[in-house]
Amino acid sequence: MLRGALPARAGRRTNLGLLVLLLVAGGTGVLAFGVGTPLPSRLVAAAHGAAGLGLLLLVPWKAVVVRRSRARTRGRRDPTAAWGLAVLVGLTVVTGLLHTVAGPGLAVGGVALLQVHVATAVGTAVLLAVHAVGSRQRPRRGDASRRGLLRAGDLAVAAAALWGAVEGGLRLTGAPGARRRGTGSHERGSGDPAAMPVTQWFTDAVPDDAGGTVELVAGGRTTRLRAADLDRGDTVTAVLDCTGGWYATQEWRGVRLDRLLAGAGLPEDGSVDVVSVTGYRRRLPLADAGALLLATHCAGRPLSAGHGAPVRLVAPGRRGYWWVKWVRRVEVVDAPWWLQPPFPLT
Ligand code: HEM
Ligand code: HEM
Ligand SMILES: Nc1nc2c(c(=O)[nH]1)N[C@H]1C(S)=C(S)[C@@H](COP(=O)(O)O)O[C@H]1N2
Ligand SMILES: [Mo]
């Protein structure tokens, strides 16, 4: 890709390069929201950054494609979708980069930059489908030849180098982004829950009254527990890492789920539904019960209303959207945990 004269190389391979980079960026972006453990999330975020930034490398080549296309098809092809795509891709890259450099404080009209990033990425996917399906650029056997793969390799190396340069630049300048977690999240309010953001998934809001009891449904029996009964002194230090781009390390206190469920006669490989008074819910594997906590306290103080009082789930190693707040019901079920939407819909 990066060898030889520009115009001679511009064309089908440029478009296919853009397609692959966009697919990798989109795929790793969604994956980044699914993984919460340090090494996998770091690898996913690095691949995401390299693919997204790599698009910039192909701009000079694509400019040639665009000029040729305009000369050839003048007036016969509606270019609206193509230029809309250009605008959305540009916004996606800029918002991603700004979030990476400066952190989750930046917002456009009250909407966090990372949410704008995801929204423009979704728009990009739609217009890309329109643009690419109409374009009839198909891979050819030659693309997988030694030379074809070498060119693809050049692009991958250059994209990784560009990502490395951005990372190096963050370190050198001491920008906030230099201190972000493997997931790309920036630290906010560790050890100080009052300084930690209160965040809802876009479908939910803080309830007026979260009640004071939790319904436990297991082994055919329903038990109603007062929140105070759930403060059994089990503690865990865990990182709450929101897909909105911030994280905080806190000490949580309450009762471990395996202790709570002990003796209930549980299914071998069942799951547990954790349901909020708001209807928000997540299903987790029972096998994880020993690592999950129903928390009543954070940093030694009762949870605030915003942070899930009276009871919330603490799910170490999982992204924030698993940490159900205002828990009303905990129910053991036979269904597998993956039988649910990958991201909350209610
Ligand atoms: C067309 C698709 C996309 C493109 C071109 C793109 C591009 C980018 C770029 C250039 C960055 C800055 C990376 C860096 O400087 O290291 C970034 C960051 C990020 N993007 Fe995307 N993105 C896309 C889709 C998505 C989607 C769908 C999601 C989530 C559902 C997502 C989540 C993120 C996150 C969490 C970061 C911060 C990562 C970090 O700080 O290391 N992106 N993106
Ligand atoms: C970053 C993503 C992309 C952007 C911003 C983009 C933008 C554009 C623009 C503005 C044009 C000129 C349209 C006109 O004024 O006539 C164009 C032409 C074209 N694009 Fe893309 N494009 C992208 C990715 C792709 C991909 C992934 C493919 C195919 C796999 C593709 C295939 C084509 C083809 C074949 C033409 C020439 C059309 C013709 O000559 O009739 N593009 N693109
Ligand atoms: N009931 C309910 N629980 C929820 C959410 C929600 O919208 N509703 N949002 C989740 C998300 S996305 C995150 S990041 C954390 C945020 O917890 P915090 O507001 O205590 O910081 O709560 C999780 N639990
Ligand atoms: Mo979140």
XYZ file of C-alpha atoms and ligand atoms in Angstrom:
457
model
C 0.000 0.000 0.000
C 2.707 2.416 0.911
C 5.024 1.550 -1.982
C 5.176 3.140 -5.385
C 3.527 6.120 -6.995
C 0.239 7.262 -5.529
C -2.069 7.271 -8.549
C -0.880 3.896 -9.819
C -1.704 2.235 -6.525
C -4.912 4.072 -5.751
C -8.026 2.114 -6.523
C -9.506 -1.195 -5.589
C -6.892 -2.031 -2.964
C -7.356 1.347 -1.284
C -11.077 0.729 -0.999
C -10.566 -2.794 0.294
C -8.017 -1.468 2.788
C -10.554 1.051 4.054
C -13.170 -1.675 4.265
C -10.956 -3.987 6.322
C -9.841 -1.180 8.666
C -13.446 -0.078 9.225
C -14.593 -3.640 9.907
C -11.727 -4.195 12.360
C -12.402 -0.851 14.084
C -16.127 -1.561 14.366
C -15.621 -5.131 15.577
C -12.964 -4.263 18.163
C -15.054 -1.278 19.288
C -17.995 -3.510 20.162
C -15.603 -6.085 21.659
C -14.019 -3.348 23.794
C -17.379 -2.869 25.507
C -17.616 -6.600 26.171
C -14.253 -7.226 27.841
C -13.249 -5.922 31.241
C -10.139 -7.861 32.263
C -6.810 -6.049 31.845
C -4.810 -7.944 29.187
C -7.598 -8.771 26.709
C -8.993 -5.264 26.949
C -5.557 -3.749 26.346
C -5.057 -5.853 23.204
C -8.528 -5.038 21.913
C -8.084 -1.307 22.564
C -4.689 -1.328 20.810
C -6.095 -3.084 17.733
C -9.021 -0.645 17.785
C -6.764 2.395 17.948
C -4.474 1.098 15.196
C -7.359 0.275 12.838
C -9.119 3.585 13.472
C -5.979 5.690 13.091
C -4.835 3.583 10.116
C -7.722 5.045 8.111
C -5.829 8.339 8.087
C -2.932 6.685 6.240
C -5.175 5.904 3.282
C -6.537 9.438 2.884
C -4.019 10.440 0.136
C -4.826 7.298 -1.848
C -8.563 7.647 -1.387
C -8.365 11.280 -2.520
C -7.159 9.989 -5.879
C -10.029 7.462 -6.051
C -12.510 10.235 -5.287
C -11.081 12.621 -7.924
C -11.179 9.914 -10.576
C -14.655 8.851 -9.589
C -15.972 12.408 -9.823
C -14.424 12.929 -13.233
C -15.884 9.694 -14.518
C -19.368 9.656 -13.040
C -20.151 13.363 -12.974
C -23.901 13.722 -12.449
C -24.711 10.041 -12.919
C -24.198 8.894 -9.329
C -25.613 10.559 -6.231
C -22.555 11.265 -4.058
C -24.544 12.188 -0.909
C -24.032 8.871 0.893
C -20.308 8.830 0.036
C -19.727 12.322 1.415
C -21.950 11.620 4.421
C -19.722 8.626 5.056
C -16.628 10.832 4.842
C -18.083 13.238 7.426
C -19.154 10.464 9.826
C -15.836 8.599 9.610
C -14.023 11.863 10.275
C -16.192 12.612 13.315
C -15.731 9.056 14.600
C -11.945 9.254 14.407
C -11.815 12.756 15.918
C -14.148 11.930 18.843
C -12.263 8.669 19.530
C -8.950 10.491 19.540
C -10.223 13.371 21.687
C -11.654 10.951 24.213
C -8.386 9.053 24.325
C -6.317 12.213 24.835
C -8.541 14.188 27.217
C -10.860 11.711 28.943
C -14.592 11.466 29.600
C -15.059 15.030 30.856
C -15.697 16.377 27.362
C -19.297 16.441 26.194
C -21.290 17.751 23.234
C -24.616 19.186 24.434
C -24.566 17.026 27.567
C -23.697 13.854 25.655
C -20.288 12.363 26.530
C -17.787 12.327 23.683
C -17.494 8.546 23.764
C -21.264 8.245 23.262
C -21.003 10.589 20.283
C -18.171 8.344 19.060
C -20.353 5.234 19.236
C -23.302 7.029 17.604
C -21.225 8.298 14.664
C -19.691 4.808 14.346
C -23.175 3.303 14.021
C -24.026 5.917 11.378
C -20.765 5.067 9.627
C -21.747 1.391 9.484
C -25.054 2.258 7.821
C -23.559 4.563 5.182
C -20.619 2.207 4.622
C -23.085 -0.552 3.755
C -24.839 1.758 1.261
C -21.535 2.955 -0.239
C -19.678 -0.357 -0.381
C -22.552 -2.547 -1.560
C -23.162 -0.197 -4.496
C -19.462 -0.095 -5.379
C -18.938 -3.680 -6.593
C -15.384 -3.830 -5.279
C -14.767 -7.500 -4.633
C -11.632 -9.234 -3.367
C -9.670 -11.038 -6.093
C -7.415 -14.031 -5.892
C -4.379 -11.773 -6.327
C -5.157 -10.011 -3.042
C -4.029 -13.112 -1.160
C -0.814 -13.452 -3.215
C 2.539 -12.843 -1.591
C 2.685 -9.268 -2.885
C -0.900 -8.568 -1.890
C -0.293 -9.791 1.635
C 2.969 -7.823 1.832
C 1.053 -4.631 1.025
C -1.603 -5.454 3.607
C 1.230 -6.137 6.044
C 2.776 -2.725 5.270
C -0.538 -1.077 6.086
C -0.897 -3.024 9.337
C 2.648 -2.110 10.419
C 2.159 1.556 9.536
C -1.175 1.641 11.391
C 0.396 0.062 14.490
C 3.266 2.576 14.273
C 0.811 5.476 14.102
C -1.017 4.138 17.174
C 2.355 3.764 18.929
C 3.231 7.347 18.022
C -0.029 8.613 19.558
C 0.633 6.592 22.729
C 4.186 7.915 22.871
C 2.930 11.457 22.373
C 0.503 11.046 25.297
C 3.340 9.858 27.557
C 5.722 12.623 26.482
C 3.198 15.397 27.013
C 1.736 13.856 30.185
C -1.778 14.198 28.751
C -4.559 12.570 30.843
C -4.673 9.773 28.287
C -1.237 8.576 29.356
C -2.732 7.274 32.600
C -5.774 5.468 31.234
C -6.615 1.846 31.947
C -6.232 -1.008 29.434
C -9.863 -0.522 28.447
C -9.077 3.106 27.589
C -11.003 4.370 30.656
C -9.793 7.331 32.712
C -9.714 7.291 36.547
C -12.526 9.132 38.399
C -13.115 9.098 42.177
C -11.217 6.003 43.340
C -11.644 5.521 47.110
C -14.091 8.421 47.153
C -17.560 7.328 45.969
C -18.891 10.890 46.228
C -16.445 11.887 43.476
C -17.296 8.869 41.323
C -19.722 9.600 38.457
C -23.329 8.382 38.716
C -24.001 6.779 35.341
C -26.982 4.999 33.865
C -27.123 2.913 30.737
C -28.908 5.026 28.123
C -32.138 3.129 28.800
C -32.407 3.851 32.530
C -32.700 6.571 35.216
C -32.251 6.836 39.002
C -35.564 5.663 40.573
C -37.433 7.845 43.081
C -37.776 4.961 45.518
C -35.647 1.837 45.287
C -37.397 0.101 48.207
C -35.688 -1.620 51.115
C -35.917 -5.340 50.394
C -34.469 -7.887 47.994
C -36.381 -10.961 46.806
C -34.242 -14.093 46.637
C -35.679 -16.831 44.406
C -33.763 -20.129 44.526
C -34.554 -23.856 44.781
C -38.295 -23.194 44.377
C -38.411 -20.869 47.391
C -38.796 -17.113 47.608
C -37.198 -15.276 50.520
C -37.590 -11.595 51.214
C -34.488 -10.044 52.739
C -34.082 -6.607 54.257
C -31.113 -4.723 52.867
C -29.627 -4.612 56.377
C -29.576 -8.444 56.388
C -27.263 -8.342 53.397
C -24.489 -6.458 55.173
C -22.574 -9.547 56.290
C -19.114 -8.060 56.257
C -17.839 -9.640 53.027
C -15.547 -7.120 51.344
C -13.935 -6.937 47.927
C -11.817 -4.274 46.265
C -12.884 -4.015 42.650
C -12.735 -1.677 39.672
C -15.986 -0.259 38.319
C -15.141 0.444 34.652
C -17.914 2.191 32.728
C -18.143 1.961 28.926
C -18.641 5.733 29.129
C -14.850 5.879 29.537
C -14.123 6.204 33.278
C -13.174 3.781 36.048
C -12.854 3.825 39.846
C -11.356 1.406 42.349
C -13.464 1.029 45.512
C -13.803 -1.227 48.519
C -17.273 -2.750 48.469
C -19.027 -4.483 51.391
C -22.080 -6.740 51.588
C -22.540 -10.457 51.039
C -20.869 -12.759 48.546
C -23.431 -14.428 46.309
C -22.156 -17.974 46.941
C -22.566 -17.440 50.701
C -26.052 -16.051 50.219
C -27.102 -18.996 48.055
C -25.365 -21.707 50.136
C -27.679 -24.663 50.796
C -30.323 -23.577 48.285
C -29.877 -26.707 46.125
C -28.592 -24.992 43.006
C -28.525 -26.352 39.439
C -25.099 -27.543 38.229
C -24.550 -24.970 35.502
C -27.388 -22.533 35.983
C -27.419 -18.764 36.023
C -28.575 -15.990 38.251
C -30.799 -13.116 37.135
C -30.129 -9.861 38.946
C -33.062 -7.485 38.435
C -33.350 -3.813 39.356
C -36.499 -2.013 40.557
C -36.221 -0.122 37.258
C -36.487 -3.343 35.231
C -32.812 -3.191 34.211
C -31.371 -6.708 34.453
C -28.344 -8.900 33.789
C -27.915 -12.689 33.859
C -24.618 -14.100 35.166
C -23.243 -17.655 35.394
C -23.742 -19.280 38.823
C -20.169 -20.527 38.504
C -19.088 -16.918 39.158
C -21.099 -16.632 42.400
C -17.935 -16.812 44.527
C -16.648 -13.614 42.894
C -19.927 -11.665 42.898
C -21.031 -9.442 45.740
C -24.367 -7.919 46.657
C -23.083 -4.655 48.097
C -24.729 -2.359 50.609
C -21.636 -0.260 51.347
C -18.849 1.439 49.418
C -15.672 2.772 51.062
C -17.211 2.008 54.479
C -20.373 4.094 53.961
C -23.883 3.043 52.873
C -24.403 3.338 49.118
C -25.826 6.652 47.931
C -29.093 6.628 45.964
C -27.223 7.325 42.729
C -24.763 4.505 43.266
C -27.508 1.904 43.781
C -28.838 2.084 47.367
C -29.896 0.024 49.114
C -28.232 -2.896 47.255
C -26.201 -3.206 44.077
C -24.271 -5.956 42.348
C -20.456 -5.845 42.266
C -19.069 -7.921 39.378
C -15.239 -7.761 39.410
C -13.631 -8.036 35.968
C -16.865 -7.128 34.165
C -17.688 -3.759 32.629
C -19.959 -1.390 34.560
C -23.185 -2.325 32.792
C -23.128 -5.700 34.645
C -23.133 -3.973 38.052
C -26.937 -3.800 38.454
C -28.016 -1.001 40.821
C -31.163 -0.850 43.032
C -31.421 -4.656 43.100
C -34.965 -5.853 43.781
C -34.732 -9.540 42.833
C -32.051 -12.202 42.629
C -33.306 -15.338 40.902
C -31.554 -18.629 40.178
C -32.549 -19.939 36.737
C -31.655 -22.958 34.573
C -31.162 -20.957 31.372
C -27.564 -20.256 30.260
C -26.225 -16.791 31.032
C -25.537 -15.998 27.356
C -29.228 -16.293 26.525
C -29.767 -12.527 26.830
C -28.983 -9.446 24.743
C -25.184 -8.827 24.861
C -25.897 -5.286 26.058
C -28.853 -4.140 28.211
C -31.983 -3.219 26.242
C -34.215 -2.301 29.204
C -16.127 3.071 12.326
C -15.837 2.588 13.486
C -14.851 3.193 14.454
C -13.702 3.926 14.222
C -13.120 4.332 12.894
C -13.132 4.224 15.511
C -11.965 4.953 15.711
C -11.389 5.228 16.933
C -10.161 5.954 17.142
C -9.279 6.524 16.041
C -9.925 5.993 18.479
C -8.720 6.618 19.180
C -7.757 5.481 19.435
C -6.421 5.865 19.995
O -5.979 7.003 19.805
O -5.781 4.997 20.628
C -11.012 5.305 19.137
C -11.132 5.114 20.490
C -12.148 4.399 21.098
N -13.256 3.845 20.476
Fe -13.597 3.768 18.500
N -13.942 3.703 16.487
C -15.001 3.069 15.882
C -16.051 2.414 16.490
C -16.190 2.241 17.860
C -17.273 1.529 18.502
C -18.440 0.874 17.753
C -17.023 1.543 19.846
C -17.795 0.962 20.988
C -18.951 0.334 20.909
C -15.784 2.282 20.048
C -15.193 2.527 21.271
C -14.011 3.211 21.456
C -13.363 3.363 22.743
C -13.835 2.802 24.091
C -12.201 4.124 22.517
C -11.152 4.541 23.563
C -10.031 3.535 23.483
C -8.757 4.015 24.123
O -8.727 5.098 24.721
O -7.758 3.295 24.015
N -15.311 2.696 18.817
N -11.893 4.833 18.169
C -13.554 5.764 4.928
C -14.448 5.208 4.135
C -14.833 5.758 2.773
C -15.129 7.025 2.386
C -15.128 8.266 3.280
C -15.430 6.993 0.979
C -15.768 8.115 0.206
C -15.909 8.104 -1.158
C -16.213 9.255 -1.962
C -16.451 10.664 -1.394
C -16.250 8.872 -3.255
C -16.528 9.752 -4.455
C -17.988 9.787 -4.738
C -18.334 10.784 -5.832
O -18.257 11.991 -5.544
O -18.611 10.339 -6.939
C -15.974 7.459 -3.283
C -15.911 6.678 -4.421
C -15.805 5.303 -4.414
N -15.728 4.479 -3.325
Fe -15.519 5.098 -1.423
N -15.319 5.708 0.535
C -14.967 4.921 1.591
C -14.788 3.550 1.591
C -15.026 2.739 0.503
C -15.063 1.300 0.548
C -14.878 0.479 1.800
C -15.323 0.885 -0.726
C -15.471 -0.515 -1.282
C -15.124 -1.614 -0.670
C -15.425 2.067 -1.574
C -15.646 2.054 -2.926
C -15.705 3.182 -3.730
C -15.723 3.151 -5.178
C -15.680 1.891 -6.047
C -15.777 4.468 -5.608
C -15.780 4.957 -7.038
C -17.179 4.987 -7.519
C -17.236 5.251 -9.005
O -16.217 5.580 -9.598
O -18.350 5.107 -9.528
N -15.243 3.169 -0.778
N -15.774 7.014 -1.987
N -30.454 -0.483 37.390
C -29.352 -0.052 36.727
N -28.145 -0.458 37.108
C -27.037 -0.020 36.464
C -27.153 0.856 35.365
C -28.438 1.276 34.963
O -28.618 2.043 34.026
N -29.521 0.805 35.675
N -26.005 1.287 34.704
C -24.833 0.434 34.809
C -23.642 1.107 34.300
S -23.562 1.304 32.614
C -22.611 1.480 35.108
S -21.160 2.069 34.477
C -22.740 1.436 36.569
C -22.459 2.831 37.117
O -22.494 2.795 38.504
P -22.461 4.157 39.335
O -23.583 5.025 38.828
O -22.592 3.737 40.759
O -21.140 4.800 39.087
O -24.018 1.009 36.989
C -24.589 -0.047 36.245
N -25.815 -0.451 36.863
Mo -21.543 2.349 32.193
